[in-house]
PDB file of C-alpha atoms in Angstrom:
ATOM      1  CA  UNK G1115      29.443 -19.592  80.288  1.00 41.00           C
ATOM      2  CA  UNK G1116      25.892 -18.989  81.500  1.00 40.00           C
ATOM      3  CA  UNK G1117      22.908 -19.738  79.321  1.00 40.00           C
ATOM      4  CA  UNK G1118      22.071 -16.017  79.330  1.00 47.00           C
ATOM      5  CA  UNK G1119      25.466 -15.197  77.797  1.00 64.00           C
ATOM      6  CA  UNK G1120      25.060 -17.561  74.874  1.00 80.00           C
ATOM      7  CA  UNK G1121      24.062 -16.711  71.322  1.00 90.00           C
ATOM      8  CA  UNK G1122      20.788 -18.549  70.542  1.00 96.00           C
ATOM      9  CA  UNK G1123      21.970 -19.270  66.987  1.00 97.00           C
ATOM     10  CA  UNK G1124      23.992 -22.277  65.771  1.00 98.00           C
ATOM     11  CA  UNK G1125      24.469 -22.580  62.012  1.00 98.00           C
ATOM     12  CA  UNK G1126      27.194 -25.226  61.729  1.00 98.00           C
ATOM     13  CA  UNK G1127      27.052 -28.797  63.026  1.00 98.00           C
ATOM     14  CA  UNK G1128      27.219 -32.381  61.797  1.00 97.00           C
ATOM     15  CA  UNK G1129      25.044 -35.484  62.107  1.00 97.00           C
ATOM     16  CA  UNK G1130      25.517 -39.183  61.401  1.00 95.00           C
ATOM     17  CA  UNK G1131      24.794 -38.346  57.764  1.00 95.00           C
ATOM     18  CA  UNK G1132      28.410 -37.133  57.567  1.00 93.00           C
ATOM     19  CA  UNK G1133      30.918 -37.333  60.431  1.00 91.00           C
ATOM     20  CA  UNK G1134      28.837 -36.507  63.493  1.00 94.00           C
ATOM     21  CA  UNK G1135      27.874 -39.050  66.132  1.00 92.00           C
ATOM     22  CA  UNK G1136      24.264 -37.936  66.741  1.00 97.00           C
ATOM     23  CA  UNK G1137      21.172 -38.322  64.560  1.00 97.00           C
ATOM     24  CA  UNK G1138      19.259 -35.248  63.342  1.00 98.00           C
ATOM     25  CA  UNK G1139      16.656 -35.915  66.055  1.00 98.00           C
ATOM     26  CA  UNK G1140      19.307 -36.076  68.768  1.00 98.00           C
ATOM     27  CA  UNK G1141      20.977 -32.908  67.499  1.00 98.00           C
ATOM     28  CA  UNK G1142      17.670 -31.061  67.458  1.00 98.00           C
ATOM     29  CA  UNK G1143      16.943 -32.109  71.029  1.00 98.00           C
ATOM     30  CA  UNK G1144      20.426 -31.084  72.209  1.00 98.00           C
ATOM     31  CA  UNK G1145      20.267 -27.731  70.430  1.00 98.00           C
ATOM     32  CA  UNK G1146      16.850 -26.999  71.926  1.00 98.00           C
ATOM     33  CA  UNK G1147      17.953 -28.026  75.421  1.00 98.00           C
ATOM     34  CA  UNK G1148      20.931 -25.672  75.095  1.00 97.00           C
ATOM     35  CA  UNK G1149      18.754 -22.686  74.254  1.00 97.00           C
ATOM     36  CA  UNK G1150      19.173 -22.556  70.473  1.00 98.00           C
ATOM     37  CA  UNK G1151      16.372 -20.696  68.672  1.00 97.00           C
ATOM     38  CA  UNK G1152      17.775 -20.803  65.126  1.00 98.00           C
ATOM     39  CA  UNK G1153      19.580 -23.956  64.037  1.00 98.00           C
ATOM     40  CA  UNK G1154      21.153 -25.316  60.846  1.00 98.00           C
ATOM     41  CA  UNK G1155      22.477 -28.766  60.010  1.00 98.00           C
ATOM     42  CA  UNK G1156      25.520 -28.534  57.705  1.00 98.00           C
ATOM     43  CA  UNK G1157      26.764 -32.031  56.941  1.00 98.00           C
ATOM     44  CA  UNK G1158      29.853 -32.442  54.771  1.00 95.00           C
ATOM     45  CA  UNK G1159      28.868 -32.677  51.089  1.00 95.00           C
ATOM     46  CA  UNK G1160      25.528 -34.223  52.119  1.00 96.00           C
ATOM     47  CA  UNK G1161      21.968 -32.965  52.467  1.00 97.00           C
ATOM     48  CA  UNK G1162      20.238 -36.269  53.217  1.00 96.00           C
ATOM     49  CA  UNK G1163      19.550 -35.412  56.848  1.00 97.00           C
ATOM     50  CA  UNK G1164      17.934 -32.024  56.293  1.00 98.00           C
ATOM     51  CA  UNK G1165      14.278 -33.016  56.069  1.00 98.00           C
ATOM     52  CA  UNK G1166      14.489 -35.014  59.300  1.00 98.00           C
ATOM     53  CA  UNK G1167      16.368 -32.185  60.990  1.00 98.00           C
ATOM     54  CA  UNK G1168      13.722 -29.659  59.928  1.00 98.00           C
ATOM     55  CA  UNK G1169      10.926 -31.920  61.150  1.00 98.00           C
ATOM     56  CA  UNK G1170      12.407 -32.338  64.626  1.00 98.00           C
ATOM     57  CA  UNK G1171      13.483 -28.698  64.901  1.00 98.00           C
ATOM     58  CA  UNK G1172      10.007 -27.432  64.080  1.00 97.00           C
ATOM     59  CA  UNK G1173       8.418 -29.936  66.488  1.00 98.00           C
ATOM     60  CA  UNK G1174      10.527 -28.333  69.228  1.00 98.00           C
ATOM     61  CA  UNK G1175       9.657 -24.789  68.165  1.00 98.00           C
ATOM     62  CA  UNK G1176      13.053 -23.886  66.697  1.00 98.00           C
ATOM     63  CA  UNK G1177      13.559 -22.053  63.430  1.00 98.00           C
ATOM     64  CA  UNK G1178      15.536 -24.224  61.018  1.00 98.00           C
ATOM     65  CA  UNK G1179      17.867 -23.379  58.121  1.00 98.00           C
ATOM     66  CA  UNK G1180      18.771 -25.998  55.508  1.00 98.00           C
ATOM     67  CA  UNK G1181      22.554 -26.148  55.212  1.00 98.00           C
ATOM     68  CA  UNK G1182      25.554 -28.000  53.825  1.00 98.00           C
ATOM     69  CA  UNK G1183      29.351 -27.759  54.095  1.00 98.00           C
ATOM     70  CA  UNK G1184      31.071 -28.240  50.735  1.00 97.00           C
ATOM     71  CA  UNK G1185      34.707 -29.276  50.354  1.00 93.00           C
ATOM     72  CA  UNK G1186      36.675 -27.033  47.991  1.00 96.00           C
ATOM     73  CA  UNK G1187      40.216 -27.093  46.648  1.00 94.00           C
ATOM     74  CA  UNK G1188      41.615 -23.578  46.362  1.00 96.00           C
ATOM     75  CA  UNK G1189      45.326 -22.748  45.856  1.00 94.00           C
ATOM     76  CA  UNK G1190      46.187 -26.345  46.797  1.00 90.00           C
ATOM     77  CA  UNK G1191      44.362 -25.951  50.110  1.00 91.00           C
ATOM     78  CA  UNK G1192      41.151 -27.598  51.276  1.00 91.00           C
ATOM     79  CA  UNK G1193      38.639 -24.865  52.089  1.00 96.00           C
ATOM     80  CA  UNK G1194      35.136 -25.484  53.430  1.00 97.00           C
ATOM     81  CA  UNK G1195      32.211 -23.425  52.179  1.00 98.00           C
ATOM     82  CA  UNK G1196      28.975 -23.533  54.152  1.00 98.00           C
ATOM     83  CA  UNK G1197      25.742 -23.045  52.255  1.00 98.00           C
ATOM     84  CA  UNK G1198      22.818 -21.724  54.309  1.00 98.00           C
ATOM     85  CA  UNK G1199      19.242 -21.584  53.075  1.00 98.00           C
ATOM     86  CA  UNK G1200      19.836 -24.101  50.290  1.00 98.00           C
ATOM     87  CA  UNK G1201      17.010 -26.101  48.744  1.00 98.00           C
ATOM     88  CA  UNK G1202      17.507 -29.816  49.559  1.00 97.00           C
ATOM     89  CA  UNK G1203      15.274 -30.735  46.604  1.00 97.00           C
ATOM     90  CA  UNK G1204      17.431 -28.846  44.094  1.00 97.00           C
ATOM     91  CA  UNK G1205      18.468 -31.541  41.601  1.00 97.00           C
ATOM     92  CA  UNK G1206      21.689 -29.883  40.442  1.00 96.00           C
ATOM     93  CA  UNK G1207      22.864 -29.495  44.052  1.00 97.00           C
ATOM     94  CA  UNK G1208      22.001 -33.112  44.795  1.00 97.00           C
ATOM     95  CA  UNK G1209      23.994 -34.354  41.785  1.00 96.00           C
ATOM     96  CA  UNK G1210      26.974 -32.103  42.508  1.00 96.00           C
ATOM     97  CA  UNK G1211      27.235 -33.314  46.097  1.00 95.00           C
ATOM     98  CA  UNK G1212      26.928 -36.932  44.965  1.00 92.00           C
ATOM     99  CA  UNK G1213      29.920 -36.387  42.687  1.00 90.00           C
ATOM    100  CA  UNK G1214      31.955 -34.800  45.504  1.00 89.00           C
ATOM    101  CA  UNK G1215      31.169 -37.741  47.806  1.00 88.00           C
ATOM    102  CA  UNK G1216      32.572 -40.156  45.230  1.00 83.00           C
ATOM    103  CA  UNK G1217      35.973 -38.563  45.798  1.00 78.00           C
ATOM    104  CA  UNK G1218      35.622 -39.093  49.547  1.00 80.00           C
ATOM    105  CA  UNK G1219      35.286 -42.868  49.118  1.00 82.00           C
ATOM    106  CA  UNK G1220      38.516 -43.134  47.129  1.00 84.00           C
ATOM    107  CA  UNK G1221      40.296 -40.926  49.639  1.00 87.00           C
ATOM    108  CA  UNK G1222      39.156 -43.073  52.584  1.00 92.00           C
ATOM    109  CA  UNK G1223      40.627 -46.255  51.123  1.00 92.00           C
ATOM    110  CA  UNK G1224      43.957 -44.523  50.542  1.00 94.00           C
ATOM    111  CA  UNK G1225      43.980 -43.228  54.124  1.00 95.00           C
ATOM    112  CA  UNK G1226      43.326 -46.753  55.350  1.00 96.00           C
ATOM    113  CA  UNK G1227      46.296 -48.022  53.348  1.00 96.00           C
ATOM    114  CA  UNK G1228      48.578 -45.304  54.735  1.00 97.00           C
ATOM    115  CA  UNK G1229      47.562 -46.011  58.309  1.00 97.00           C
ATOM    116  CA  UNK G1230      48.119 -49.733  57.761  1.00 95.00           C
ATOM    117  CA  UNK G1231      51.620 -48.959  56.486  1.00 96.00           C
ATOM    118  CA  UNK G1232      52.210 -46.908  59.654  1.00 97.00           C
ATOM    119  CA  UNK G1233      51.451 -49.939  61.810  1.00 96.00           C
ATOM    120  CA  UNK G1234      47.693 -49.641  62.295  1.00 97.00           C
ATOM    121  CA  UNK G1235      46.232 -52.725  60.562  1.00 95.00           C
ATOM    122  CA  UNK G1236      42.668 -52.827  59.244  1.00 95.00           C
ATOM    123  CA  UNK G1237      42.280 -49.079  59.679  1.00 96.00           C
ATOM    124  CA  UNK G1238      39.756 -48.745  56.855  1.00 95.00           C
ATOM    125  CA  UNK G1239      37.681 -51.632  58.179  1.00 95.00           C
ATOM    126  CA  UNK G1240      37.959 -50.130  61.652  1.00 95.00           C
ATOM    127  CA  UNK G1241      36.737 -46.727  60.509  1.00 94.00           C
ATOM    128  CA  UNK G1242      33.700 -48.078  58.655  1.00 92.00           C
ATOM    129  CA  UNK G1243      31.561 -48.813  61.762  1.00 92.00           C
ATOM    130  CA  UNK G1244      31.897 -45.185  62.846  1.00 91.00           C
ATOM    131  CA  UNK G1245      30.352 -43.988  59.558  1.00 87.00           C
ATOM    132  CA  UNK G1246      26.585 -44.282  59.312  1.00 82.00           C
ATOM    133  CA  UNK G1247      26.885 -43.023  55.727  1.00 80.00           C
ATOM    134  CA  UNK G1248      29.255 -45.327  53.791  1.00 77.00           C
ATOM    135  CA  UNK G1249      29.798 -42.605  51.162  1.00 77.00           C
ATOM    136  CA  UNK G1250      31.297 -40.317  53.780  1.00 83.00           C
ATOM    137  CA  UNK G1251      34.089 -42.109  55.610  1.00 89.00           C
ATOM    138  CA  UNK G1252      36.244 -39.194  56.689  1.00 88.00           C
ATOM    139  CA  UNK G1253      39.322 -38.335  58.709  1.00 91.00           C
ATOM    140  CA  UNK G1254      37.110 -37.967  61.744  1.00 91.00           C
ATOM    141  CA  UNK G1255      36.038 -41.612  61.498  1.00 92.00           C
ATOM    142  CA  UNK G1256      39.668 -42.728  61.261  1.00 96.00           C
ATOM    143  CA  UNK G1257      40.483 -40.566  64.276  1.00 95.00           C
ATOM    144  CA  UNK G1258      37.747 -42.265  66.291  1.00 93.00           C
ATOM    145  CA  UNK G1259      39.165 -45.655  65.288  1.00 96.00           C
ATOM    146  CA  UNK G1260      42.652 -44.650  66.462  1.00 97.00           C
ATOM    147  CA  UNK G1261      41.277 -43.475  69.801  1.00 95.00           C
ATOM    148  CA  UNK G1262      39.105 -46.557  70.289  1.00 94.00           C
ATOM    149  CA  UNK G1263      42.083 -48.844  69.674  1.00 96.00           C
ATOM    150  CA  UNK G1264      44.251 -46.888  72.101  1.00 96.00           C
ATOM    151  CA  UNK G1265      46.702 -45.725  69.435  1.00 97.00           C
ATOM    152  CA  UNK G1266      45.907 -42.094  70.321  1.00 97.00           C
ATOM    153  CA  UNK G1267      44.707 -40.534  73.552  1.00 95.00           C
ATOM    154  CA  UNK G1268      42.121 -38.324  71.878  1.00 93.00           C
ATOM    155  CA  UNK G1269      40.905 -36.951  68.553  1.00 91.00           C
ATOM    156  CA  UNK G1270      43.299 -34.001  68.664  1.00 90.00           C
ATOM    157  CA  UNK G1271      46.298 -36.322  68.921  1.00 96.00           C
ATOM    158  CA  UNK G1272      45.029 -38.436  66.022  1.00 96.00           C
ATOM    159  CA  UNK G1273      44.825 -35.400  63.771  1.00 93.00           C
ATOM    160  CA  UNK G1274      48.037 -33.795  65.041  1.00 94.00           C
ATOM    161  CA  UNK G1275      50.144 -36.914  64.488  1.00 97.00           C
ATOM    162  CA  UNK G1276      48.535 -38.658  61.532  1.00 97.00           C
ATOM    163  CA  UNK G1277      45.501 -37.126  59.831  1.00 95.00           C
ATOM    164  CA  UNK G1278      45.839 -33.353  59.518  1.00 89.00           C
ATOM    165  CA  UNK G1279      47.000 -31.877  56.207  1.00 83.00           C
ATOM    166  CA  UNK G1280      50.646 -32.753  55.631  1.00 87.00           C
ATOM    167  CA  UNK G1281      50.676 -35.595  58.176  1.00 94.00           C
ATOM    168  CA  UNK G1282      51.613 -39.188  57.217  1.00 96.00           C
ATOM    169  CA  UNK G1283      48.079 -40.540  56.688  1.00 96.00           C
ATOM    170  CA  UNK G1284      46.587 -37.445  55.063  1.00 92.00           C
ATOM    171  CA  UNK G1285      45.597 -37.899  51.429  1.00 90.00           C
ATOM    172  CA  UNK G1286      45.460 -34.894  49.133  1.00 83.00           C
ATOM    173  CA  UNK G1287      42.210 -34.794  47.219  1.00 83.00           C
ATOM    174  CA  UNK G1288      40.957 -32.440  44.541  1.00 81.00           C
ATOM    175  CA  UNK G1289      37.526 -31.298  45.679  1.00 90.00           C
ATOM    176  CA  UNK G1290      35.112 -28.900  43.992  1.00 94.00           C
ATOM    177  CA  UNK G1291      36.355 -25.548  42.701  1.00 96.00           C
ATOM    178  CA  UNK G1292      35.416 -22.446  44.645  1.00 98.00           C
ATOM    179  CA  UNK G1293      33.313 -21.094  41.800  1.00 98.00           C
ATOM    180  CA  UNK G1294      31.457 -24.399  41.545  1.00 98.00           C
ATOM    181  CA  UNK G1295      30.622 -24.577  45.256  1.00 98.00           C
ATOM    182  CA  UNK G1296      29.463 -20.975  45.456  1.00 98.00           C
ATOM    183  CA  UNK G1297      27.455 -21.466  42.268  1.00 98.00           C
ATOM    184  CA  UNK G1298      25.702 -24.600  43.551  1.00 98.00           C
ATOM    185  CA  UNK G1299      24.776 -22.822  46.777  1.00 98.00           C
ATOM    186  CA  UNK G1300      23.497 -19.684  45.073  1.00 98.00           C
ATOM    187  CA  UNK G1301      21.577 -21.570  42.374  1.00 98.00           C
ATOM    188  CA  UNK G1302      19.782 -23.559  45.054  1.00 98.00           C
ATOM    189  CA  UNK G1303      18.712 -20.352  46.803  1.00 98.00           C
ATOM    190  CA  UNK G1304      21.353 -20.270  49.524  1.00 98.00           C
ATOM    191  CA  UNK G1305      24.027 -17.987  50.921  1.00 98.00           C
ATOM    192  CA  UNK G1306      27.691 -19.006  50.681  1.00 98.00           C
ATOM    193  CA  UNK G1307      29.851 -18.611  53.796  1.00 98.00           C
ATOM    194  CA  UNK G1308      33.561 -19.352  54.339  1.00 98.00           C
ATOM    195  CA  UNK G1309      33.695 -21.777  57.256  1.00 98.00           C
ATOM    196  CA  UNK G1310      36.219 -21.331  60.112  1.00 98.00           C
ATOM    197  CA  UNK G1311      38.715 -19.199  58.125  1.00 98.00           C
ATOM    198  CA  UNK G1312      41.445 -19.426  60.783  1.00 96.00           C
ATOM    199  CA  UNK G1313      41.920 -23.127  60.092  1.00 93.00           C
ATOM    200  CA  UNK G1314      43.452 -22.616  56.664  1.00 94.00           C
ATOM    201  CA  UNK G1315      46.644 -20.915  57.816  1.00 90.00           C
ATOM    202  CA  UNK G1316      46.750 -18.547  54.851  1.00 95.00           C
ATOM    203  CA  UNK G1317      49.138 -15.611  54.830  1.00 95.00           C
ATOM    204  CA  UNK G1318      47.772 -12.104  54.331  1.00 95.00           C
ATOM    205  CA  UNK G1319      48.256 -12.138  50.560  1.00 97.00           C
ATOM    206  CA  UNK G1320      46.457 -15.428  50.016  1.00 97.00           C
ATOM    207  CA  UNK G1321      43.736 -14.552  52.522  1.00 98.00           C
ATOM    208  CA  UNK G1322      43.022 -11.361  50.579  1.00 98.00           C
ATOM    209  CA  UNK G1323      42.971 -13.297  47.298  1.00 98.00           C
ATOM    210  CA  UNK G1324      40.497 -15.815  48.741  1.00 98.00           C
ATOM    211  CA  UNK G1325      38.179 -13.167  50.169  1.00 98.00           C
ATOM    212  CA  UNK G1326      38.269 -11.047  47.013  1.00 98.00           C
ATOM    213  CA  UNK G1327      37.519 -13.996  44.714  1.00 98.00           C
ATOM    214  CA  UNK G1328      34.813 -15.282  47.040  1.00 98.00           C
ATOM    215  CA  UNK G1329      33.034 -11.922  47.054  1.00 98.00           C
ATOM    216  CA  UNK G1330      33.368 -11.613  43.274  1.00 98.00           C
ATOM    217  CA  UNK G1331      31.711 -15.019  42.874  1.00 98.00           C
ATOM    218  CA  UNK G1332      28.759 -13.968  45.019  1.00 98.00           C
ATOM    219  CA  UNK G1333      29.816 -15.316  48.411  1.00 98.00           C
ATOM    220  CA  UNK G1334      28.466 -13.205  51.245  1.00 98.00           C
ATOM    221  CA  UNK G1335      30.072 -14.047  54.550  1.00 98.00           C
ATOM    222  CA  UNK G1336      32.498 -15.730  56.903  1.00 98.00           C
ATOM    223  CA  UNK G1337      32.167 -17.556  60.181  1.00 98.00           C
ATOM    224  CA  UNK G1338      33.494 -15.390  62.991  1.00 97.00           C
ATOM    225  CA  UNK G1339      32.215 -17.252  66.047  1.00 97.00           C
ATOM    226  CA  UNK G1340      32.904 -20.957  65.606  1.00 96.00           C
ATOM    227  CA  UNK G1341      34.005 -23.868  67.715  1.00 94.00           C
ATOM    228  CA  UNK G1342      37.008 -24.113  65.388  1.00 92.00           C
ATOM    229  CA  UNK G1343      38.252 -20.650  66.446  1.00 96.00           C
ATOM    230  CA  UNK G1344      39.846 -19.528  69.688  1.00 94.00           C
ATOM    231  CA  UNK G1345      38.423 -16.458  71.453  1.00 93.00           C
ATOM    232  CA  UNK G1346      41.420 -14.505  70.149  1.00 95.00           C
ATOM    233  CA  UNK G1347      40.497 -15.520  66.612  1.00 96.00           C
ATOM    234  CA  UNK G1348      36.953 -14.231  67.182  1.00 96.00           C
ATOM    235  CA  UNK G1349      38.511 -10.772  67.411  1.00 96.00           C
ATOM    236  CA  UNK G1350      40.747 -11.274  64.360  1.00 97.00           C
ATOM    237  CA  UNK G1351      37.864 -12.326  62.105  1.00 98.00           C
ATOM    238  CA  UNK G1352      35.566  -9.655  63.466  1.00 97.00           C
ATOM    239  CA  UNK G1353      38.045  -7.204  61.975  1.00 97.00           C
ATOM    240  CA  UNK G1354      38.212  -9.194  58.723  1.00 98.00           C
ATOM    241  CA  UNK G1355      34.412  -9.082  58.440  1.00 98.00           C
ATOM    242  CA  UNK G1356      34.397  -5.328  58.955  1.00 97.00           C
ATOM    243  CA  UNK G1357      37.219  -4.768  56.481  1.00 97.00           C
ATOM    244  CA  UNK G1358      35.619  -6.739  53.637  1.00 98.00           C
ATOM    245  CA  UNK G1359      31.980  -6.018  54.418  1.00 97.00           C
ATOM    246  CA  UNK G1360      31.179  -9.668  55.064  1.00 98.00           C
ATOM    247  CA  UNK G1361      27.980 -10.786  56.671  1.00 98.00           C
ATOM    248  CA  UNK G1362      28.893 -12.986  59.622  1.00 98.00           C
ATOM    249  CA  UNK G1363      27.823 -16.464  60.600  1.00 98.00           C
ATOM    250  CA  UNK G1364      28.385 -18.577  63.660  1.00 97.00           C
ATOM    251  CA  UNK G1365      28.285 -22.236  64.551  1.00 97.00           C
ATOM    252  CA  UNK G1366      29.719 -24.655  67.061  1.00 97.00           C
ATOM    253  CA  UNK G1367      30.982 -27.070  64.360  1.00 97.00           C
ATOM    254  CA  UNK G1368      29.637 -29.678  66.768  1.00 97.00           C
ATOM    255  CA  UNK G1369      30.379 -33.309  65.884  1.00 95.00           C
ATOM    256  CA  UNK G1370      29.647 -35.056  69.151  1.00 94.00           C
ATOM    257  CA  UNK G1371      29.811 -34.862  72.939  1.00 93.00           C
ATOM    258  CA  UNK G1372      33.387 -34.550  74.207  1.00 82.00           C
ATOM    259  CA  UNK G1373      34.659 -33.617  70.732  1.00 83.00           C
ATOM    260  CA  UNK G1374      35.660 -30.045  69.961  1.00 79.00           C
ATOM    261  CA  UNK G1375      35.765 -26.853  71.994  1.00 86.00           C
ATOM    262  CA  UNK G1376      32.120 -25.840  71.968  1.00 93.00           C
ATOM    263  CA  UNK G1377      28.786 -27.589  72.483  1.00 96.00           C
ATOM    264  CA  UNK G1378      25.719 -26.831  70.386  1.00 96.00           C
ATOM    265  CA  UNK G1379      24.509 -23.382  71.356  1.00 95.00           C
ATOM    266  CA  UNK G1380      27.689 -22.655  73.294  1.00 95.00           C
ATOM    267  CA  UNK G1381      28.917 -19.542  71.503  1.00 96.00           C
ATOM    268  CA  UNK G1382      29.083 -16.040  73.025  1.00 95.00           C
ATOM    269  CA  UNK G1383      27.068 -13.051  71.746  1.00 94.00           C
ATOM    270  CA  UNK G1384      28.071 -11.534  68.425  1.00 93.00           C
ATOM    271  CA  UNK G1385      30.430  -8.513  68.591  1.00 92.00           C
ATOM    272  CA  UNK G1386      28.726  -5.208  67.867  1.00 90.00           C
ATOM    273  CA  UNK G1387      28.720  -3.590  64.471  1.00 91.00           C
ATOM    274  CA  UNK G1388      28.477  -6.806  62.448  1.00 96.00           C
ATOM    275  CA  UNK G1389      25.687  -7.887  60.079  1.00 96.00           C
ATOM    276  CA  UNK G1390      24.362 -11.351  60.946  1.00 97.00           C
ATOM    277  CA  UNK G1391      23.765 -13.617  57.988  1.00 97.00           C
ATOM    278  CA  UNK G1392      20.688 -14.964  59.771  1.00 97.00           C
ATOM    279  CA  UNK G1393      18.558 -11.816  60.053  1.00 92.00           C
ATOM    280  CA  UNK G1394      16.001 -13.053  57.520  1.00 91.00           C
ATOM    281  CA  UNK G1395      15.556 -16.426  59.258  1.00 93.00           C
ATOM    282  CA  UNK G1396      15.010 -15.430  62.885  1.00 79.00           C
TER     283      UNK G1396
END
């Protein structure tokens, strides 16, 4: 894809403050080099990297949006809600995310135990060095451990065989409620967005229930263009956005070089007839 064909907006990526491999400074530099004009950092349940990210983005002349990706349990599924335009100094948001991260630590130890029982000794200890933030040892860090040790050829295999929902090392965790996550985002001045909706594998009835409840709670949009969607799914969720009147967001969901489908700033232009969530920021 040529640089000219890319959308200069990327509102979903991860740094070393959660499960990315690059620092906020390195992400800012990569986004800028790839032609991004409007950028957001959306670490999992963590806003500690936002001030650094804003500093480096503004030094490079990019517009920056403070973001976060909050883990939610809805209908026994893990759903991710991105908050854009949040206030990183909002005390209630800070406390809420601290509480969510506490659940991640317990989950990580259980995943380590399950992997050890599957024949991968010291999995927890092996995942720790991949996590710059000890509160946020995630499935991604375990996947990197499995690849480094040669147990899996790549990250996709690690998730497909062991770490994805329903696989032997996955640990069910009760995250925040949907109403809580949307409330924290809105109270801190942000917009709530359903991240990569295709990943949840919801049937039509449950998808409608999720979208209807989300809108009722004050959520405003969904990600249509995302590194977690295929090009075919871009079309599917374009239609969903039109049907429900969602604003639309986009983001590479970048975690690191050679991980995922799309680099920072690597998404195509937005389909016509959609309302971008970012109009007020660019």
